[in-house]
XYZ file of C-alpha atoms in Angstrom:
344
model
C 0.000 0.000 0.000
C 1.297 3.423 -0.894
C 4.935 4.382 -1.233
C 7.769 2.016 -2.235
C 10.564 1.150 0.207
C 14.059 2.078 -0.990
C 16.661 -0.635 -0.500
C 20.238 -1.070 -1.701
C 21.517 -3.906 0.489
C 19.252 -6.870 1.168
C 19.256 -8.659 4.557
C 21.486 -11.410 3.128
C 24.123 -8.863 2.135
C 23.333 -8.964 -1.572
C 23.199 -5.707 -3.483
C 19.794 -5.070 -5.040
C 20.468 -1.558 -6.353
C 23.406 0.440 -7.670
C 25.477 2.636 -5.382
C 28.517 4.925 -5.556
C 30.202 3.949 -2.294
C 33.888 3.003 -2.338
C 35.433 0.217 -0.286
C 36.701 2.852 2.118
C 33.170 4.215 2.462
C 31.818 0.758 3.262
C 34.573 0.183 5.791
C 33.782 3.514 7.441
C 30.122 2.545 7.744
C 31.132 -0.796 9.259
C 33.347 0.914 11.815
C 30.598 3.351 12.764
C 28.037 0.584 13.139
C 30.304 -1.541 15.329
C 31.346 1.338 17.573
C 27.815 2.684 17.856
C 26.583 -0.714 18.970
C 29.381 -0.922 21.515
C 28.399 2.460 22.961
C 24.850 1.218 23.323
C 25.592 -2.212 24.786
C 28.204 -0.789 27.157
C 25.785 1.844 28.440
C 23.089 -0.801 28.857
C 25.491 -2.901 30.937
C 26.471 0.126 33.019
C 22.826 0.782 33.811
C 22.313 -2.834 34.834
C 25.291 -2.490 37.184
C 23.722 0.572 38.812
C 26.017 3.126 37.198
C 23.278 4.863 35.169
C 19.777 5.734 36.263
C 18.270 4.891 32.878
C 19.267 4.096 29.311
C 17.163 4.031 26.117
C 18.725 1.313 23.927
C 19.045 1.736 20.164
C 19.896 -1.926 19.422
C 18.814 -2.697 15.859
C 18.493 0.929 14.805
C 22.181 1.630 14.150
C 21.931 1.767 10.347
C 19.100 4.296 10.424
C 21.172 6.587 12.606
C 24.603 6.094 11.041
C 23.302 6.267 7.481
C 21.476 9.527 8.107
C 24.056 10.965 10.495
C 26.870 10.575 7.984
C 24.778 12.335 5.324
C 24.812 15.558 7.343
C 27.044 18.477 6.430
C 29.015 20.199 9.225
C 26.705 23.239 9.280
C 23.466 21.234 9.287
C 21.727 21.107 12.655
C 20.229 18.108 14.444
C 17.313 18.006 16.873
C 17.339 14.496 18.368
C 15.062 12.559 20.654
C 16.592 10.583 23.536
C 17.672 7.544 21.480
C 19.992 9.059 18.847
C 23.264 7.904 20.397
C 24.755 7.000 17.011
C 23.795 10.359 15.519
C 25.586 12.033 18.420
C 28.593 9.854 17.580
C 28.444 11.041 13.966
C 28.406 14.651 15.157
C 31.650 14.110 17.075
C 30.368 13.964 20.662
C 32.283 11.973 23.236
C 29.781 9.283 24.341
C 30.746 10.129 27.922
C 28.515 13.194 27.539
C 25.561 10.885 26.961
C 26.454 8.867 30.028
C 26.544 12.032 32.134
C 22.945 12.826 31.218
C 21.652 9.393 32.164
C 23.824 9.187 35.275
C 22.358 12.478 36.478
C 25.705 14.220 36.778
C 25.101 16.710 33.970
C 22.754 19.664 34.156
C 22.556 19.919 30.381
C 25.023 17.759 28.507
C 26.847 19.999 26.060
C 26.710 23.300 24.219
C 24.562 22.540 21.114
C 26.583 24.977 19.001
C 29.779 22.990 19.546
C 28.644 20.096 17.344
C 25.378 21.390 15.844
C 23.247 18.934 17.761
C 20.680 19.924 20.357
C 20.264 18.195 23.697
C 18.093 15.068 23.799
C 14.378 15.837 23.824
C 12.580 13.782 26.450
C 9.123 15.207 25.700
C 7.893 13.156 22.760
C 7.776 15.156 19.533
C 8.687 18.537 21.052
C 11.943 18.703 19.075
C 10.073 18.713 15.752
C 8.751 22.199 16.489
C 12.199 23.354 17.568
C 13.620 22.037 14.299
C 11.054 23.846 12.180
C 11.627 27.110 14.012
C 15.348 26.775 13.502
C 14.801 25.941 9.830
C 12.570 28.975 9.276
C 15.295 31.068 10.881
C 17.879 29.680 8.466
C 15.660 30.572 5.525
C 15.054 34.105 6.797
C 18.800 34.591 7.173
C 19.402 33.345 3.637
C 21.529 30.379 4.744
C 21.755 27.206 2.692
C 21.911 24.734 5.560
C 19.414 22.062 6.543
C 17.884 20.739 9.739
C 17.056 17.170 10.747
C 14.489 16.283 13.392
C 14.698 12.707 14.667
C 11.719 10.982 16.262
C 10.029 7.603 16.494
C 6.765 6.298 15.133
C 5.017 7.112 18.408
C 5.789 10.814 17.996
C 3.662 10.939 14.844
C 0.627 10.573 17.127
C 1.594 13.724 19.023
C 0.058 17.091 18.263
C 3.449 18.830 18.328
C 4.717 16.702 15.449
C 1.680 17.342 13.287
C 1.860 21.061 14.032
C 5.514 20.949 12.984
C 4.514 19.304 9.706
C 1.977 22.067 9.058
C 4.405 24.895 9.824
C 7.217 23.321 7.803
C 4.956 22.995 4.786
C 3.547 26.525 5.116
C 6.993 28.108 5.329
C 8.785 25.655 3.032
C 11.270 25.088 5.849
C 14.556 23.278 5.058
C 13.770 20.406 7.420
C 14.154 16.658 7.061
C 11.775 14.867 9.410
C 13.525 11.553 10.073
C 11.173 9.008 11.604
C 12.712 5.796 12.889
C 9.720 3.515 12.643
C 10.775 0.823 15.112
C 7.218 -0.547 15.264
C 6.479 0.305 18.881
C 5.568 3.437 20.820
C 6.719 1.921 24.102
C 4.126 -0.904 24.151
C 1.726 0.371 21.495
C 2.262 -1.425 18.147
C 2.406 0.460 14.879
C -0.914 -0.878 13.603
C -2.647 0.787 16.558
C -1.109 4.153 15.631
C -1.741 4.469 11.908
C -3.733 2.898 9.087
C -1.346 4.100 6.382
C 2.463 4.172 6.078
C 3.852 7.016 8.161
C 5.595 8.643 5.186
C 2.274 8.812 3.369
C 1.027 11.320 5.927
C 3.323 13.977 4.460
C 1.121 14.297 1.389
C -1.735 15.562 3.542
C 0.444 18.456 4.654
C 1.699 19.191 1.155
C 5.254 17.854 1.107
C 7.121 14.721 0.095
C 7.318 11.525 2.113
C 9.683 8.656 1.350
C 10.214 5.193 2.832
C 13.520 3.387 3.223
C 14.765 0.131 4.691
C 16.057 1.485 7.984
C 18.388 -1.481 8.484
C 20.171 -0.756 5.201
C 22.840 1.829 5.971
C 23.546 2.433 2.272
C 19.951 3.143 1.304
C 19.409 5.325 4.361
C 22.459 7.398 3.491
C 21.326 7.816 -0.107
C 17.764 8.806 0.779
C 18.837 11.222 3.508
C 21.491 12.806 1.287
C 18.827 13.517 -1.341
C 16.389 14.949 1.191
C 19.063 17.209 2.695
C 20.168 18.432 -0.724
C 16.573 19.291 -1.582
C 16.149 21.182 1.679
C 19.345 23.187 1.182
C 18.273 24.083 -2.369
C 14.948 25.530 -1.199
C 12.852 22.481 -2.014
C 11.216 22.361 1.389
C 10.657 19.599 3.923
C 10.738 15.828 3.500
C 9.437 13.108 5.780
C 11.740 10.075 5.744
C 10.299 6.914 7.248
C 13.144 4.522 8.072
C 11.583 1.133 8.700
C 13.532 -0.602 11.422
C 12.934 -2.482 14.681
C 13.656 -1.848 18.326
C 15.416 -5.087 19.245
C 15.531 -4.266 22.936
C 13.341 -2.514 25.464
C 11.979 0.994 25.140
C 14.230 1.902 28.058
C 15.922 -0.128 30.765
C 12.767 0.300 32.872
C 10.659 -1.497 30.253
C 9.924 -5.219 29.772
C 8.999 -5.878 26.119
C 8.177 -9.525 26.828
C 4.929 -8.283 28.359
C 3.558 -6.953 25.080
C 5.258 -8.542 22.071
C 5.905 -12.002 20.676
C 9.564 -13.044 21.163
C 9.519 -14.703 17.728
C 9.037 -11.237 16.225
C 12.452 -10.144 17.483
C 13.974 -13.385 16.157
C 12.681 -12.561 12.684
C 14.108 -9.055 12.806
C 17.445 -10.357 14.072
C 17.877 -11.911 10.632
C 17.763 -8.366 9.207
C 20.486 -7.104 11.553
C 22.049 -3.959 10.008
C 25.584 -4.926 11.076
C 25.415 -8.443 9.708
C 24.188 -7.481 6.249
C 27.023 -4.991 5.694
C 29.535 -7.464 7.138
C 28.298 -10.073 4.677
C 28.872 -7.715 1.759
C 32.374 -6.770 2.909
C 33.423 -10.361 3.614
C 32.427 -11.226 0.067
C 33.893 -8.214 -1.770
C 36.776 -6.808 0.322
C 39.901 -9.043 0.478
C 41.384 -7.013 3.323
C 38.247 -6.879 5.429
C 39.308 -9.452 8.026
C 42.331 -7.416 9.046
C 40.341 -4.190 9.047
C 37.593 -5.750 11.137
C 40.124 -6.959 13.697
C 41.280 -3.352 14.110
C 37.689 -2.184 14.527
C 36.938 -4.829 17.147
C 40.055 -3.791 19.077
C 38.931 -0.162 18.856
C 35.511 -1.196 20.179
C 37.172 -2.825 23.198
C 39.109 0.381 23.877
C 35.917 2.401 23.569
C 34.156 0.124 26.020
C 36.997 0.477 28.498
C 36.921 4.265 28.077
C 33.191 4.386 28.824
C 33.493 2.198 31.910
C 36.331 4.287 33.268
C 34.882 7.709 32.546
C 31.447 6.767 33.891
C 32.854 6.126 37.336
C 34.851 9.334 37.253
C 31.987 11.676 36.336
C 31.831 14.442 38.957
C 28.695 15.304 40.870
C 27.031 18.433 39.499
C 27.116 21.832 41.164
C 23.388 22.438 41.583
C 23.976 26.190 41.840
C 24.872 26.147 38.145
C 21.182 25.591 37.391
C 20.709 29.321 37.892
C 23.563 30.456 35.638
C 22.204 29.689 32.176
C 18.645 31.022 32.136
C 18.848 34.812 32.439
C 21.436 37.251 31.171
C 21.027 39.104 34.473
C 19.774 36.866 37.264
C 16.741 38.375 39.052
C 17.069 38.954 42.811
C 14.675 36.161 43.753
C 16.763 33.622 41.829
C 19.957 34.979 43.354
C 18.428 34.266 46.757
C 17.449 30.759 45.694
C 20.914 30.118 44.289
C 22.537 31.170 47.563
C 20.165 28.906 49.466
C 21.205 25.975 47.294
C 24.855 26.808 47.884
C 24.240 26.754 51.633
C 23.208 23.099 51.420
C 26.730 21.917 50.623
């Protein structure tokens, strides 16, 4: 029904469409996928050991995030949800900054202007409005940059997201709405949320919607690159629906066995984004084994770095909460700040 699903690399690692990626490009994607998964699994383990208060896993969604994240230009701006750990990696953030947020030792995380990525949005769909506002600002300033708003299928049921679609269409904003359709809004399955493909909704607002195999890093990169180029050229917004699957829980406080068939996850495991690219490289790249050994060693070093830095994260200075809201702090907040300081 509706729109076709773009695919370049089938689940068995066979190419089903032409591409322009070099061997070095494919190796770079493989490295990103492996390291992104290690960030995620290491953080999950840290939470289970009591080192993090919470963690929203992205297991299974790595290709959707790496493929789109690597399509971004340096001056493009990202508005993520709380699950875009691999996109943050693509933007150059030290994953330790993510750990600090979920350990509760950071009062913000990072300066968004340092890497052109906003802080994680916990309120579902709120970041879509922020992205559109930023995009309208870019257009008014005559800049040729683009904006990407990341969200899940559940966010498409939120009023904020639909308002963002309407504003983006009305102002022809240079925004790519990137929906990772992982089939569940916490426990609510996709079929309870929509009767048509998510990307098809864009037509009702007056802009283009496209669908892509979200576990195919090559196709995701190609589709996102095209959508970003269109946005930068004044072609307006695009809704990209990356069809993927949340292999793990919604967060570490969730138990997916209570609401979904375990055989469903087994079926999606056969479409693992890392395995399909590995299959292609093992078949076409004579030097892949040596390269992969280097990547696996790098992943071990990354895991060790995350374990070490997590335990060394300093407790926050709560008085800093008052320093980044007003240019000139009002007297009542000065009094509150001093009260907080008196607690230590």
